[in-house]
Amino acid sequence: MEFDLRAFTDRLCGFATTAGAEAPAAAWVRERFDALGFETYTWDADPTLLADHPSFPDDPAAIDTEGRRSVAGALAFGDATLDGDDASPTLLLNGHLDVVPVERSEWETEPFEPIRRGGPDGDGARSGEETLTARGAADMKSGLAACVGAALDLRAAAEAGEVDLDGRVVVEAVAGEEDGGYGAATAALANPYPFERDAAVVAEPTDLRPVVATEGSLMARLELDGRSAHAATRWVGEDVLPRFEAVRESFMDLEAERNRTVTHPLYDRFPVAWPVVCGRVEAGSWASTVPATLSAEFRIGVAPGETVAAVEERFRERLAAATADDPWLDEHPPRFERFSVQFEPAEVDPDEPVVADLRAAMEETGLPETDPRGATYGADSRHYVAAGVPTVLFGPGTIAEAHFPNETVAWVEVEKARETIGATARRFLGA
């Protein structure tokens, strides 16, 4: 079967792989892997296993793994085998299948009907820079497709006698990255392969720059109780809104303090390195009633080198200080608890061989900006780093397009990512 990078990417973007709906895409990718000559593996997210992971809820029943299937394809070179009876190195090329939901009213096109603009026209001439628009085009189905192409290019070069390789390359298409890393965490905790994993490249949209540090995040819900009253006699009630405003202001002060005192050399370029965002607030029950209940959900940045637990304690202390002088809240204490999935930060030494090989490959393929960077988002790389697998992020597209309406990637970046990831694998597996 011949591999067509455009066709593969377009078909993959056609799957509406929001949370829990990855299985049909995983089945299709496995069929393609089989047809292309990969040895294939599949695994489902394991709620019992994930419940012991610090990022996930402690109760397996609270972890919905229905439809969270992941798939991988492996190729072996030189003396390496796929049965795990040798010490040859293995490089993972990782991408996630899932995408975030869409708000169709904000899209100019159908999100799951890929649209190409520019590029080759009917007679082969170029009509402008080619782009691909679809949900997942940047984050990160084009990056996953580039990994497949890179692995196949490596095999073609080996079969032609152009390179001397020893080792394995595995392309992973995992489920559930956007809401915690269901597929990657399961694979990190229970290796689905009969061989060990030595390093990984995760093809997130990094503007074709190497990212060696990713930020973590605490997801926490604040709940406040007041006392309702008729709006005409509001003074007999206990309004939760000014109390929430005081807490939020205190949290933002702590954000400012942390951005002055918590430093990291790869994060100096960000105006706010460790952001605090209250993304959702719900209060009250009626316009003419003093609001007596409030629920607010926060996303709090965690720096590489910190832990989610330590940052959580800092914000608990600040919450206590912000409410200490309120007699009502002394009798009705605020509740501040984790919800959803937590993202621990991750960092890999820029001198790791896989990072050095990527940077050398970038120079080889004409990408001069090889200095390692940090990112203010989390990624599946943290699961592999925690499992002892050095991991670097590198891929086409920009995070500015991820999760946005009319998500678009420049196709030249996808082709360049394929070339550069292939060159990285060639160096890493070079005999």
Short mmCIF file of N, CA and C in Angstrom, two decimals, residues 94-236:
data_model
loop_
_atom_site.label_atom_id
_atom_site.label_comp_id
_atom_site.label_asym_id
_atom_site.label_seq_id
_atom_site.Cartn_x
_atom_site.Cartn_y
_atom_site.Cartn_z
N ASN A 94 4.95 9.85 18.85
CA ASN A 94 3.63 9.84 19.49
C ASN A 94 2.76 11.00 19.01
N GLY A 95 1.48 10.68 18.82
CA GLY A 95 0.47 11.71 18.55
C GLY A 95 -0.84 11.27 19.15
N HIS A 96 -1.72 12.23 19.44
CA HIS A 96 -3.01 11.84 20.02
C HIS A 96 -4.14 11.98 19.00
N LEU A 97 -5.08 11.06 19.12
CA LEU A 97 -6.22 11.00 18.21
C LEU A 97 -7.33 11.98 18.58
N ASP A 98 -7.45 12.30 19.86
CA ASP A 98 -8.61 13.06 20.32
C ASP A 98 -8.48 14.54 20.02
N VAL A 99 -9.62 15.19 19.95
CA VAL A 99 -9.69 16.63 19.74
C VAL A 99 -10.67 17.22 20.74
N VAL A 100 -10.58 18.53 20.94
CA VAL A 100 -11.53 19.20 21.83
C VAL A 100 -12.83 19.45 21.07
N PRO A 101 -13.94 19.65 21.79
CA PRO A 101 -15.22 19.91 21.12
C PRO A 101 -15.17 21.20 20.30
N VAL A 102 -16.15 21.33 19.42
CA VAL A 102 -16.23 22.52 18.56
C VAL A 102 -17.51 23.30 18.86
N GLU A 103 -17.43 24.60 18.65
CA GLU A 103 -18.62 25.44 18.64
C GLU A 103 -18.88 25.81 17.19
N ARG A 104 -19.76 25.09 16.56
CA ARG A 104 -19.93 25.18 15.10
C ARG A 104 -20.30 26.58 14.64
N SER A 105 -20.99 27.34 15.49
CA SER A 105 -21.39 28.69 15.08
C SER A 105 -20.18 29.59 14.85
N GLU A 106 -19.02 29.24 15.41
CA GLU A 106 -17.83 30.07 15.27
C GLU A 106 -16.95 29.62 14.09
N TRP A 107 -17.33 28.53 13.45
CA TRP A 107 -16.53 28.01 12.32
C TRP A 107 -17.09 28.50 11.00
N GLU A 108 -16.18 28.78 10.08
CA GLU A 108 -16.58 29.17 8.73
C GLU A 108 -16.82 27.95 7.85
N THR A 109 -16.29 26.80 8.26
CA THR A 109 -16.44 25.56 7.51
C THR A 109 -16.92 24.48 8.46
N GLU A 110 -17.24 23.31 7.92
CA GLU A 110 -17.58 22.17 8.76
C GLU A 110 -16.30 21.66 9.42
N PRO A 111 -16.24 21.60 10.76
CA PRO A 111 -14.98 21.28 11.44
C PRO A 111 -14.40 19.92 11.07
N PHE A 112 -15.25 18.95 10.75
CA PHE A 112 -14.76 17.60 10.45
C PHE A 112 -14.84 17.27 8.97
N GLU A 113 -14.88 18.31 8.15
CA GLU A 113 -14.75 18.17 6.70
C GLU A 113 -13.54 18.98 6.28
N PRO A 114 -12.36 18.36 6.22
CA PRO A 114 -11.12 19.10 5.99
C PRO A 114 -11.16 19.93 4.71
N ILE A 115 -10.66 21.15 4.81
CA ILE A 115 -10.61 22.08 3.69
C ILE A 115 -9.15 22.44 3.42
N ARG A 116 -8.73 22.27 2.16
CA ARG A 116 -7.40 22.69 1.75
C ARG A 116 -7.51 23.95 0.88
N ARG A 117 -6.61 24.87 1.17
CA ARG A 117 -6.55 26.09 0.37
C ARG A 117 -5.13 26.26 -0.14
N GLY A 118 -5.00 26.90 -1.32
CA GLY A 118 -3.68 27.07 -1.91
C GLY A 118 -3.13 25.74 -2.39
N GLY A 119 -1.82 25.66 -2.51
CA GLY A 119 -1.20 24.41 -2.90
C GLY A 119 -1.35 24.11 -4.37
N PRO A 120 -1.07 22.86 -4.75
CA PRO A 120 -1.12 22.49 -6.17
C PRO A 120 -2.53 22.65 -6.74
N ASP A 121 -2.62 23.24 -7.92
CA ASP A 121 -3.93 23.27 -8.57
C ASP A 121 -3.98 22.16 -9.63
N GLY A 122 -4.96 22.19 -10.47
CA GLY A 122 -5.20 21.07 -11.39
C GLY A 122 -4.05 20.74 -12.31
N ASP A 123 -3.28 21.74 -12.73
CA ASP A 123 -2.21 21.44 -13.67
C ASP A 123 -0.83 21.35 -12.99
N GLY A 124 -0.84 21.25 -11.66
CA GLY A 124 0.42 21.05 -10.95
C GLY A 124 1.11 22.32 -10.53
N ALA A 125 0.65 23.49 -11.00
CA ALA A 125 1.26 24.75 -10.58
C ALA A 125 0.82 25.07 -9.15
N ARG A 126 1.57 25.91 -8.47
CA ARG A 126 1.21 26.26 -7.11
C ARG A 126 0.45 27.58 -7.11
N SER A 127 -0.62 27.62 -6.33
CA SER A 127 -1.47 28.81 -6.30
C SER A 127 -1.35 29.57 -4.99
N GLY A 128 -0.32 29.29 -4.21
CA GLY A 128 -0.14 29.96 -2.92
C GLY A 128 0.18 28.95 -1.85
N GLU A 129 0.44 29.44 -0.64
CA GLU A 129 0.79 28.54 0.45
C GLU A 129 -0.38 27.62 0.77
N GLU A 130 -0.11 26.33 0.80
CA GLU A 130 -1.15 25.35 1.06
C GLU A 130 -1.43 25.27 2.56
N THR A 131 -2.70 25.26 2.92
CA THR A 131 -3.11 25.11 4.31
C THR A 131 -4.18 24.03 4.42
N LEU A 132 -4.31 23.50 5.60
CA LEU A 132 -5.36 22.53 5.92
C LEU A 132 -6.14 23.07 7.11
N THR A 133 -7.47 23.15 6.95
CA THR A 133 -8.34 23.63 8.02
C THR A 133 -9.28 22.52 8.43
N ALA A 134 -9.28 22.19 9.71
CA ALA A 134 -10.18 21.18 10.29
C ALA A 134 -9.91 21.14 11.78
N ARG A 135 -10.88 20.65 12.54
CA ARG A 135 -10.59 20.40 13.94
C ARG A 135 -9.55 19.28 14.02
N GLY A 136 -8.46 19.57 14.72
CA GLY A 136 -7.37 18.61 14.83
C GLY A 136 -6.27 18.80 13.80
N ALA A 137 -6.44 19.73 12.87
CA ALA A 137 -5.42 19.93 11.83
C ALA A 137 -4.08 20.29 12.46
N ALA A 138 -4.10 21.17 13.46
CA ALA A 138 -2.86 21.55 14.15
C ALA A 138 -2.64 20.69 15.39
N ASP A 139 -3.71 20.42 16.12
CA ASP A 139 -3.60 19.75 17.41
C ASP A 139 -4.37 18.43 17.39
N MET A 140 -3.73 17.32 16.96
CA MET A 140 -2.42 17.27 16.36
C MET A 140 -2.36 16.15 15.34
N LYS A 141 -3.43 16.06 14.52
CA LYS A 141 -3.51 14.94 13.58
C LYS A 141 -2.51 15.06 12.44
N SER A 142 -2.17 16.28 12.05
CA SER A 142 -1.14 16.42 11.01
C SER A 142 0.21 16.01 11.56
N GLY A 143 0.47 16.28 12.84
CA GLY A 143 1.72 15.83 13.46
C GLY A 143 1.78 14.32 13.53
N LEU A 144 0.68 13.68 13.88
CA LEU A 144 0.63 12.22 13.90
C LEU A 144 0.88 11.65 12.51
N ALA A 145 0.25 12.24 11.51
CA ALA A 145 0.47 11.79 10.14
C ALA A 145 1.92 11.94 9.72
N ALA A 146 2.56 13.04 10.14
CA ALA A 146 3.98 13.25 9.83
C ALA A 146 4.83 12.16 10.44
N CYS A 147 4.46 11.69 11.63
CA CYS A 147 5.20 10.59 12.27
C CYS A 147 5.08 9.31 11.46
N VAL A 148 3.88 9.03 10.95
CA VAL A 148 3.71 7.83 10.10
C VAL A 148 4.59 7.93 8.87
N GLY A 149 4.55 9.09 8.21
CA GLY A 149 5.38 9.28 7.02
C GLY A 149 6.86 9.17 7.32
N ALA A 150 7.28 9.71 8.47
CA ALA A 150 8.70 9.65 8.84
C ALA A 150 9.15 8.21 9.03
N ALA A 151 8.33 7.40 9.69
CA ALA A 151 8.69 5.99 9.90
C ALA A 151 8.79 5.24 8.57
N LEU A 152 7.87 5.51 7.67
CA LEU A 152 7.90 4.83 6.37
C LEU A 152 9.08 5.30 5.52
N ASP A 153 9.42 6.57 5.61
CA ASP A 153 10.60 7.08 4.91
C ASP A 153 11.86 6.39 5.42
N LEU A 154 11.90 6.17 6.72
CA LEU A 154 13.06 5.50 7.32
C LEU A 154 13.17 4.07 6.78
N ARG A 155 12.03 3.38 6.71
CA ARG A 155 12.07 2.01 6.18
C ARG A 155 12.50 2.00 4.72
N ALA A 156 11.99 2.94 3.93
CA ALA A 156 12.37 2.98 2.52
C ALA A 156 13.86 3.22 2.36
N ALA A 157 14.42 4.11 3.18
CA ALA A 157 15.86 4.39 3.10
C ALA A 157 16.67 3.17 3.51
N ALA A 158 16.20 2.45 4.53
CA ALA A 158 16.92 1.25 4.97
C ALA A 158 16.87 0.17 3.91
N GLU A 159 15.70 -0.02 3.31
CA GLU A 159 15.57 -1.05 2.28
C GLU A 159 16.39 -0.72 1.04
N ALA A 160 16.60 0.56 0.78
CA ALA A 160 17.41 0.97 -0.37
C ALA A 160 18.91 0.96 -0.05
N GLY A 161 19.26 0.62 1.18
CA GLY A 161 20.66 0.59 1.57
C GLY A 161 21.26 1.96 1.78
N GLU A 162 20.42 2.97 1.96
CA GLU A 162 20.92 4.33 2.12
C GLU A 162 21.33 4.64 3.57
N VAL A 163 20.81 3.87 4.53
CA VAL A 163 21.13 4.08 5.94
C VAL A 163 21.38 2.74 6.59
N ASP A 164 22.19 2.75 7.63
CA ASP A 164 22.48 1.55 8.41
C ASP A 164 21.88 1.76 9.78
N LEU A 165 20.81 1.04 10.09
CA LEU A 165 20.04 1.27 11.31
C LEU A 165 20.01 0.03 12.18
N ASP A 166 19.83 0.26 13.48
CA ASP A 166 19.60 -0.83 14.41
C ASP A 166 18.64 -0.32 15.48
N GLY A 167 17.47 -0.94 15.56
CA GLY A 167 16.50 -0.53 16.56
C GLY A 167 15.09 -0.55 16.02
N ARG A 168 14.19 0.02 16.81
CA ARG A 168 12.77 0.01 16.47
C ARG A 168 12.23 1.44 16.49
N VAL A 169 11.28 1.70 15.61
CA VAL A 169 10.51 2.94 15.67
C VAL A 169 9.05 2.56 15.81
N VAL A 170 8.36 3.20 16.74
CA VAL A 170 6.96 2.91 17.03
C VAL A 170 6.17 4.19 16.87
N VAL A 171 5.13 4.16 16.06
CA VAL A 171 4.23 5.30 15.91
C VAL A 171 2.98 5.03 16.74
N GLU A 172 2.72 5.90 17.71
CA GLU A 172 1.57 5.75 18.59
C GLU A 172 0.48 6.75 18.25
N ALA A 173 -0.76 6.28 18.21
CA ALA A 173 -1.93 7.14 18.07
C ALA A 173 -2.79 6.90 19.31
N VAL A 174 -2.68 7.81 20.28
CA VAL A 174 -3.26 7.54 21.60
C VAL A 174 -4.55 8.33 21.82
N ALA A 175 -5.35 7.83 22.74
CA ALA A 175 -6.64 8.44 23.08
C ALA A 175 -6.51 9.32 24.31
N GLY A 176 -7.38 10.32 24.38
CA GLY A 176 -7.62 11.02 25.63
C GLY A 176 -6.55 11.96 26.12
N GLU A 177 -5.71 12.50 25.24
CA GLU A 177 -4.68 13.44 25.70
C GLU A 177 -5.30 14.71 26.26
N GLU A 178 -6.35 15.21 25.61
CA GLU A 178 -6.90 16.51 25.97
C GLU A 178 -7.48 16.51 27.38
N ASP A 179 -7.94 15.37 27.87
CA ASP A 179 -8.50 15.35 29.21
C ASP A 179 -7.68 14.46 30.14
N GLY A 180 -6.37 14.49 29.97
CA GLY A 180 -5.50 13.88 30.96
C GLY A 180 -4.50 12.87 30.46
N GLY A 181 -4.68 12.33 29.26
CA GLY A 181 -3.70 11.38 28.75
C GLY A 181 -4.08 9.94 29.01
N TYR A 182 -5.32 9.57 28.77
CA TYR A 182 -5.79 8.21 29.05
C TYR A 182 -4.92 7.15 28.39
N GLY A 183 -4.67 7.30 27.10
CA GLY A 183 -3.90 6.28 26.38
C GLY A 183 -2.44 6.29 26.75
N ALA A 184 -1.83 7.47 26.82
CA ALA A 184 -0.41 7.56 27.13
C ALA A 184 -0.13 7.14 28.57
N ALA A 185 -0.98 7.54 29.50
CA ALA A 185 -0.76 7.17 30.90
C ALA A 185 -0.87 5.66 31.08
N THR A 186 -1.85 5.05 30.42
CA THR A 186 -1.98 3.59 30.50
C THR A 186 -0.75 2.91 29.93
N ALA A 187 -0.27 3.41 28.77
CA ALA A 187 0.91 2.81 28.15
C ALA A 187 2.16 3.04 28.99
N ALA A 188 2.25 4.19 29.64
CA ALA A 188 3.42 4.48 30.46
C ALA A 188 3.46 3.57 31.69
N LEU A 189 2.28 3.30 32.26
CA LEU A 189 2.20 2.48 33.46
C LEU A 189 2.28 0.99 33.17
N ALA A 190 1.79 0.56 32.02
CA ALA A 190 1.77 -0.86 31.65
C ALA A 190 2.19 -0.96 30.19
N ASN A 191 3.48 -1.09 29.95
CA ASN A 191 4.05 -1.10 28.61
C ASN A 191 3.30 -2.09 27.70
N PRO A 192 2.67 -1.61 26.62
CA PRO A 192 1.91 -2.52 25.75
C PRO A 192 2.78 -3.31 24.77
N TYR A 193 4.10 -3.10 24.82
CA TYR A 193 5.01 -3.73 23.86
C TYR A 193 5.89 -4.76 24.56
N PRO A 194 6.40 -5.74 23.83
CA PRO A 194 7.31 -6.72 24.42
C PRO A 194 8.75 -6.22 24.51
N PHE A 195 9.00 -4.99 24.15
CA PHE A 195 10.35 -4.40 24.20
C PHE A 195 10.30 -3.11 25.01
N GLU A 196 11.45 -2.67 25.46
CA GLU A 196 11.54 -1.44 26.24
C GLU A 196 11.51 -0.21 25.33
N ARG A 197 11.23 0.95 25.92
CA ARG A 197 11.18 2.21 25.19
C ARG A 197 12.30 3.11 25.70
N ASP A 198 13.06 3.67 24.78
CA ASP A 198 14.26 4.41 25.18
C ASP A 198 14.11 5.92 25.06
N ALA A 199 13.25 6.40 24.19
CA ALA A 199 13.04 7.84 24.03
C ALA A 199 11.78 8.05 23.21
N ALA A 200 11.30 9.29 23.21
CA ALA A 200 10.07 9.58 22.47
C ALA A 200 10.10 11.00 21.92
N VAL A 201 9.43 11.16 20.78
CA VAL A 201 9.12 12.47 20.21
C VAL A 201 7.61 12.58 20.15
N VAL A 202 7.05 13.59 20.78
CA VAL A 202 5.60 13.84 20.73
C VAL A 202 5.38 15.01 19.79
N ALA A 203 4.59 14.77 18.74
CA ALA A 203 4.49 15.74 17.64
C ALA A 203 3.40 16.78 17.86
N GLU A 204 3.39 17.38 19.05
CA GLU A 204 2.48 18.50 19.33
C GLU A 204 2.85 19.70 18.47
N PRO A 205 1.91 20.65 18.29
CA PRO A 205 2.23 21.85 17.49
C PRO A 205 3.18 22.79 18.24
N THR A 206 4.44 22.76 17.88
CA THR A 206 5.46 23.56 18.58
C THR A 206 6.11 24.59 17.67
N ASP A 207 5.51 24.91 16.53
CA ASP A 207 6.12 25.83 15.57
C ASP A 207 7.46 25.29 15.05
N LEU A 208 7.56 23.95 15.01
CA LEU A 208 8.81 23.30 14.56
C LEU A 208 9.99 23.72 15.44
N ARG A 209 9.73 23.85 16.73
CA ARG A 209 10.78 24.15 17.71
C ARG A 209 10.82 23.01 18.73
N PRO A 210 11.99 22.70 19.30
CA PRO A 210 12.06 21.64 20.31
C PRO A 210 11.60 22.14 21.68
N VAL A 211 10.68 21.43 22.29
CA VAL A 211 10.16 21.79 23.61
C VAL A 211 10.56 20.69 24.59
N VAL A 212 11.30 21.08 25.63
CA VAL A 212 11.81 20.09 26.59
C VAL A 212 11.17 20.24 27.96
N ALA A 213 10.33 21.25 28.17
CA ALA A 213 9.66 21.45 29.46
C ALA A 213 8.21 21.82 29.22
N THR A 214 7.31 21.18 29.96
CA THR A 214 5.89 21.50 29.85
C THR A 214 5.35 21.83 31.23
N GLU A 215 4.44 22.78 31.25
CA GLU A 215 3.85 23.24 32.50
C GLU A 215 2.78 22.27 32.97
N GLY A 216 2.62 22.21 34.28
CA GLY A 216 1.52 21.44 34.84
C GLY A 216 0.35 22.34 35.17
N SER A 217 -0.72 21.73 35.64
CA SER A 217 -1.88 22.53 36.03
C SER A 217 -2.68 21.83 37.11
N LEU A 218 -3.12 22.63 38.05
CA LEU A 218 -4.06 22.19 39.08
C LEU A 218 -5.45 22.61 38.65
N MET A 219 -6.36 21.66 38.63
CA MET A 219 -7.77 21.94 38.35
C MET A 219 -8.51 21.84 39.67
N ALA A 220 -9.05 22.96 40.15
CA ALA A 220 -9.68 22.98 41.47
C ALA A 220 -10.99 23.76 41.43
N ARG A 221 -11.94 23.29 42.19
CA ARG A 221 -13.27 23.91 42.26
C ARG A 221 -13.46 24.56 43.63
N LEU A 222 -13.85 25.82 43.62
CA LEU A 222 -14.16 26.56 44.83
C LEU A 222 -15.68 26.62 45.00
N GLU A 223 -16.15 26.30 46.20
CA GLU A 223 -17.58 26.38 46.49
C GLU A 223 -17.80 27.23 47.73
N LEU A 224 -18.72 28.19 47.63
CA LEU A 224 -19.05 29.10 48.72
C LEU A 224 -20.54 29.01 49.03
N ASP A 225 -20.86 29.07 50.32
CA ASP A 225 -22.25 29.09 50.77
C ASP A 225 -22.56 30.42 51.43
N GLY A 226 -23.69 31.02 51.04
CA GLY A 226 -24.18 32.23 51.68
C GLY A 226 -25.56 32.00 52.25
N ARG A 227 -26.39 33.04 52.25
CA ARG A 227 -27.77 32.92 52.71
C ARG A 227 -28.64 33.76 51.80
N SER A 228 -29.68 33.13 51.25
CA SER A 228 -30.54 33.85 50.31
C SER A 228 -31.47 34.81 51.04
N ALA A 229 -31.92 35.79 50.28
CA ALA A 229 -32.89 36.77 50.80
C ALA A 229 -33.52 37.45 49.58
N HIS A 230 -34.67 38.05 49.78
CA HIS A 230 -35.30 38.81 48.71
C HIS A 230 -34.41 40.00 48.36
N ALA A 231 -34.34 40.31 47.08
CA ALA A 231 -33.49 41.41 46.65
C ALA A 231 -33.90 42.74 47.29
N ALA A 232 -35.19 42.86 47.63
CA ALA A 232 -35.65 44.11 48.25
C ALA A 232 -35.13 44.27 49.67
N THR A 233 -34.69 43.18 50.27
CA THR A 233 -34.11 43.25 51.62
C THR A 233 -32.77 42.50 51.63
N ARG A 234 -31.93 42.87 50.71
CA ARG A 234 -30.70 42.11 50.52
C ARG A 234 -29.81 42.12 51.74
N TRP A 235 -29.97 43.11 52.61
CA TRP A 235 -29.10 43.23 53.78
C TRP A 235 -29.33 42.11 54.80
N VAL A 236 -30.40 41.37 54.67
CA VAL A 236 -30.62 40.25 55.59
C VAL A 236 -30.03 38.95 55.04
#
